[in-house]
Amino acid sequence: MVRKPDYQNSDVPKWASVDAYFSQKLAPEDTALRTTLASNAEAGMPTHDVSAVQGKFLALLVNLSQAKRVLEIGTLGGYSTIWMARALPPNGSITTIEVDPERAKVAAKNCEMAQCSDKVDIRTGAATEVLPQLQGPYDLIFIDADKPNNPTYLEWALKLARPGTVIVGDNVVRGGAVVDEDSQDGSVRGVRAFIDMLSTNECLESTAMQTVGEKGWDGMTISIVKS
Ligand code: DHB
Ligand code: MG
């Protein structure tokens, strides 16, 4: 059975208002984060940023893992970058890769506005070109770029990791389409191959969490590198 993506689900407005409630109470956005979303919209970017509560979740993962070096694959306008950069200790840094030079420029401006440029190193170029130039190990790696390339990004993440590194993969539910084993959608296929790799790699311990909220029905994987 092919399930249709459920973004039109009648509960979506309710999910969004619960997100707004939790965000207001637990993950408030300051002017810089709000302006970042406005700048991204003005630049015509897709609204693929994480939500505020997801941004706070990533920030907490940075804190929980005591990460000093973070790698993000897929900057977009830097919204998640800012959440994670702000969670870093004073000597921490985040390297973030963006394929689109215009988006990278907007992201750089956003990081400046959010007063975290000193911690953010934006690398412009295809991740497959940039990743071989990087020096590990990173303490936390957030994979959030073009989904068909997820398997390649995971291979690189493993090369740039150490035992204890946390690897997070965004958008692994795709409105439920992830369960369609015959899907011809490149993103679904990329995510399914990524999940297979997480499942079979003996150096990784992983789980996946579905989420609902202002971004509809989606979810993230979380893995730790064992050895
Ligand atoms: C898509 C990608 C994202 O990174 C995201 O957060 C939401 C959707 C997409 O490719 O559809
Ligand atoms: Mg994403």
Short mmCIF file of C-alpha atoms and ligand atoms in Angstrom, two decimals:
data_model
loop_
_atom_site.label_atom_id
_atom_site.label_comp_id
_atom_site.label_asym_id
_atom_site.label_seq_id
_atom_site.Cartn_x
_atom_site.Cartn_y
_atom_site.Cartn_z
CA MET A 1 0.00 0.00 0.00
CA VAL A 2 1.28 3.44 -0.90
CA ARG A 3 0.45 5.89 1.82
CA LYS A 4 -0.13 9.44 0.82
CA PRO A 5 1.90 12.06 2.65
CA ASP A 6 -0.26 13.25 5.47
CA TYR A 7 0.61 16.95 5.51
CA GLN A 8 -3.05 17.76 4.83
CA ASN A 9 -4.10 15.94 7.99
CA SER A 10 -6.77 17.94 9.77
CA ASP A 11 -4.75 17.81 12.99
CA VAL A 12 -1.91 19.85 11.46
CA PRO A 13 -3.21 23.23 12.75
CA LYS A 14 -3.39 21.69 16.22
CA TRP A 15 0.14 20.30 15.91
CA ALA A 16 1.33 23.78 14.93
CA SER A 17 -0.37 25.49 17.85
CA VAL A 18 1.13 22.98 20.29
CA ASP A 19 4.54 23.70 18.73
CA ALA A 20 3.90 27.43 19.17
CA TYR A 21 3.00 26.84 22.83
CA PHE A 22 6.11 24.74 23.55
CA SER A 23 8.31 27.15 21.61
CA GLN A 24 7.00 30.13 23.56
CA LYS A 25 7.52 28.37 26.88
CA LEU A 26 10.68 26.33 26.25
CA ALA A 27 12.38 27.41 23.03
CA PRO A 28 11.67 31.10 22.53
CA GLU A 29 13.00 32.68 19.35
CA ASP A 30 14.77 35.99 19.75
CA THR A 31 14.71 38.73 17.11
CA ALA A 32 17.72 37.29 15.30
CA LEU A 33 16.09 33.87 14.82
CA ARG A 34 12.81 35.44 13.71
CA THR A 35 14.63 37.76 11.33
CA THR A 36 16.57 34.78 9.97
CA LEU A 37 13.33 33.09 8.93
CA ALA A 38 12.11 36.36 7.38
CA SER A 39 15.39 36.81 5.45
CA ASN A 40 15.19 33.23 4.20
CA ALA A 41 11.62 33.76 2.99
CA GLU A 42 12.64 37.00 1.29
CA ALA A 43 15.47 35.15 -0.47
CA GLY A 44 12.92 32.63 -1.76
CA MET A 45 14.30 29.65 0.17
CA PRO A 46 12.08 26.63 0.81
CA THR A 47 10.78 26.59 4.39
CA HIS A 48 12.91 23.57 5.22
CA ASP A 49 14.37 25.08 8.39
CA VAL A 50 13.90 23.08 11.56
CA SER A 51 11.20 24.37 13.91
CA ALA A 52 12.12 26.31 17.05
CA VAL A 53 11.57 23.31 19.30
CA GLN A 54 13.68 21.16 16.96
CA GLY A 55 16.38 23.85 16.97
CA LYS A 56 16.35 23.78 20.77
CA PHE A 57 16.51 19.97 20.65
CA LEU A 58 19.65 20.16 18.49
CA ALA A 59 21.09 22.76 20.88
CA LEU A 60 20.44 20.42 23.81
CA LEU A 61 22.13 17.55 21.94
CA VAL A 62 25.17 19.79 21.50
CA ASN A 63 25.15 20.39 25.27
CA LEU A 64 24.42 16.77 26.22
CA SER A 65 27.27 15.48 24.05
CA GLN A 66 29.53 18.31 25.28
CA ALA A 67 30.34 18.96 21.64
CA LYS A 68 33.05 21.45 20.76
CA ARG A 69 33.18 20.69 17.05
CA VAL A 70 29.92 20.38 15.13
CA LEU A 71 29.50 19.58 11.43
CA GLU A 72 26.28 20.45 9.61
CA ILE A 73 25.63 19.18 6.09
CA GLY A 74 23.04 21.54 4.59
CA THR A 75 23.05 25.12 5.89
CA LEU A 76 20.11 26.63 3.99
CA GLY A 77 19.75 30.04 5.69
CA GLY A 78 21.53 29.07 8.89
CA TYR A 79 18.55 28.77 11.23
CA SER A 80 19.62 25.42 12.75
CA THR A 81 23.24 26.58 12.52
CA ILE A 82 22.44 29.49 14.86
CA TRP A 83 20.65 27.27 17.37
CA MET A 84 23.64 24.89 17.53
CA ALA A 85 26.30 27.63 17.45
CA ARG A 86 24.69 29.34 20.43
CA ALA A 87 24.83 26.07 22.40
CA LEU A 88 28.59 25.69 21.86
CA PRO A 89 31.14 26.55 24.54
CA PRO A 90 33.32 29.65 23.98
CA ASN A 91 36.01 27.61 22.18
CA GLY A 92 33.46 25.65 20.12
CA SER A 93 32.85 25.85 16.39
CA ILE A 94 30.40 24.65 13.76
CA THR A 95 31.37 23.94 10.18
CA THR A 96 28.36 24.06 7.88
CA ILE A 97 28.19 23.17 4.18
CA GLU A 98 25.89 24.90 1.68
CA VAL A 99 25.82 24.15 -2.03
CA ASP A 100 24.07 27.37 -3.06
CA PRO A 101 26.31 30.50 -2.87
CA GLU A 102 23.32 32.85 -2.56
CA ARG A 103 21.94 30.88 0.36
CA ALA A 104 25.38 30.75 1.93
CA LYS A 105 25.55 34.55 1.74
CA VAL A 106 22.17 34.93 3.44
CA ALA A 107 23.25 32.39 6.07
CA ALA A 108 26.45 34.36 6.74
CA LYS A 109 24.43 37.55 7.24
CA ASN A 110 22.00 35.74 9.53
CA CYS A 111 24.86 34.36 11.66
CA GLU A 112 26.34 37.83 11.93
CA MET A 113 23.01 39.24 13.02
CA ALA A 114 22.73 36.45 15.59
CA GLN A 115 26.22 37.36 16.84
CA CYS A 116 27.63 33.89 16.35
CA SER A 117 29.77 34.36 13.21
CA ASP A 118 32.92 33.80 15.26
CA LYS A 119 31.82 30.20 15.81
CA VAL A 120 30.45 29.48 12.33
CA ASP A 121 32.54 28.40 9.36
CA ILE A 122 30.36 28.29 6.24
CA ARG A 123 31.83 26.23 3.39
CA THR A 124 30.22 26.89 0.04
CA GLY A 125 30.13 23.99 -2.40
CA ALA A 126 28.65 20.57 -2.99
CA ALA A 127 28.98 18.55 0.21
CA THR A 128 30.56 15.71 -1.79
CA GLU A 129 33.34 18.17 -2.76
CA VAL A 130 33.71 19.88 0.62
CA LEU A 131 33.59 16.83 2.91
CA PRO A 132 36.92 15.36 1.63
CA GLN A 133 38.61 18.67 2.57
CA LEU A 134 37.51 18.57 6.21
CA GLN A 135 39.51 17.39 9.18
CA GLY A 136 37.76 15.31 11.83
CA PRO A 137 36.88 14.33 14.35
CA TYR A 138 33.61 16.15 14.88
CA ASP A 139 31.64 15.59 18.08
CA LEU A 140 28.18 16.01 16.54
CA ILE A 141 27.19 15.77 12.88
CA PHE A 142 23.80 16.95 11.57
CA ILE A 143 22.87 15.58 8.14
CA ASP A 144 20.22 17.85 6.62
CA ALA A 145 20.92 18.29 2.90
CA ASP A 146 19.64 16.64 -0.31
CA LYS A 147 18.19 13.31 0.81
CA PRO A 148 19.20 11.20 -2.22
CA ASN A 149 22.82 11.69 -1.11
CA ASN A 150 22.17 10.67 2.51
CA PRO A 151 24.11 7.38 2.17
CA THR A 152 27.19 9.25 0.89
CA TYR A 153 26.87 11.82 3.66
CA LEU A 154 26.70 9.06 6.26
CA GLU A 155 29.86 7.46 4.85
CA TRP A 156 31.64 10.79 5.21
CA ALA A 157 30.18 11.37 8.66
CA LEU A 158 31.70 8.06 9.77
CA LYS A 159 35.09 9.06 8.36
CA LEU A 160 34.91 12.37 10.22
CA ALA A 161 33.69 10.87 13.51
CA ARG A 162 35.25 9.32 16.62
CA PRO A 163 33.79 6.86 19.13
CA GLY A 164 31.10 8.88 20.93
CA THR A 165 30.23 11.14 18.01
CA VAL A 166 26.50 11.83 17.71
CA ILE A 167 25.03 11.70 14.20
CA VAL A 168 21.57 13.17 13.57
CA GLY A 169 19.65 12.75 10.31
CA ASP A 170 16.77 15.12 9.52
CA ASN A 171 13.56 14.45 7.58
CA VAL A 172 13.52 10.68 7.67
CA VAL A 173 9.73 10.21 7.75
CA ARG A 174 8.66 12.17 4.69
CA GLY A 175 4.97 12.17 5.59
CA GLY A 176 5.08 8.41 6.10
CA ALA A 177 6.46 7.69 2.62
CA VAL A 178 9.59 6.17 4.17
CA VAL A 179 7.79 2.83 4.58
CA ASP A 180 7.18 2.51 0.82
CA GLU A 181 9.83 0.04 -0.25
CA ASP A 182 8.91 0.44 -3.94
CA SER A 183 9.09 4.23 -3.87
CA GLN A 184 10.62 5.83 -6.95
CA ASP A 185 11.12 9.09 -5.05
CA GLY A 186 14.86 9.79 -4.83
CA SER A 187 14.53 11.29 -1.36
CA VAL A 188 12.61 8.31 0.00
CA ARG A 189 15.12 5.93 -1.57
CA GLY A 190 18.02 7.93 -0.13
CA VAL A 191 16.50 7.90 3.34
CA ARG A 192 15.72 4.17 3.15
CA ALA A 193 19.31 3.37 2.10
CA PHE A 194 20.50 5.60 4.97
CA ILE A 195 18.29 3.72 7.45
CA ASP A 196 19.63 0.39 6.12
CA MET A 197 23.18 1.61 6.74
CA LEU A 198 22.30 2.70 10.28
CA SER A 199 20.67 -0.68 10.81
CA THR A 200 23.58 -2.82 9.65
CA ASN A 201 26.66 -0.81 10.67
CA GLU A 202 28.00 -2.45 13.81
CA CYS A 203 29.80 0.75 14.82
CA LEU A 204 26.49 2.60 15.18
CA GLU A 205 23.70 2.49 17.75
CA SER A 206 20.65 4.29 16.37
CA THR A 207 17.00 5.09 16.73
CA ALA A 208 14.45 7.23 14.90
CA MET A 209 11.80 9.50 16.38
CA GLN A 210 8.71 10.63 14.48
CA THR A 211 7.61 14.18 15.10
CA VAL A 212 4.49 16.18 14.40
CA GLY A 213 4.33 19.95 14.62
CA GLU A 214 4.39 23.07 12.50
CA LYS A 215 6.52 21.14 9.97
CA GLY A 216 3.87 18.44 9.54
CA TRP A 217 4.72 14.81 10.07
CA ASP A 218 8.43 14.08 9.97
CA GLY A 219 11.25 12.89 12.20
CA MET A 220 14.94 12.47 12.87
CA THR A 221 17.39 9.64 13.39
CA ILE A 222 19.88 9.79 16.24
CA SER A 223 22.99 7.60 16.32
CA ILE A 224 26.07 7.27 18.42
CA VAL A 225 29.36 5.94 17.06
CA LYS A 226 30.51 3.06 19.23
CA SER A 227 33.97 2.20 17.92
C1 DHB B 1 12.97 18.64 2.89
C2 DHB B 1 14.26 18.82 3.32
C3 DHB B 1 14.52 19.31 4.57
O1 DHB B 1 15.78 19.47 5.04
C4 DHB B 1 13.46 19.61 5.43
O2 DHB B 1 13.78 20.03 6.67
C5 DHB B 1 12.17 19.43 5.01
C6 DHB B 1 11.92 18.94 3.74
C7 DHB B 1 12.72 18.10 1.53
O3 DHB B 1 13.67 17.81 0.82
O4 DHB B 1 11.56 17.93 1.17
MG MG B 2 15.75 19.26 7.23
#
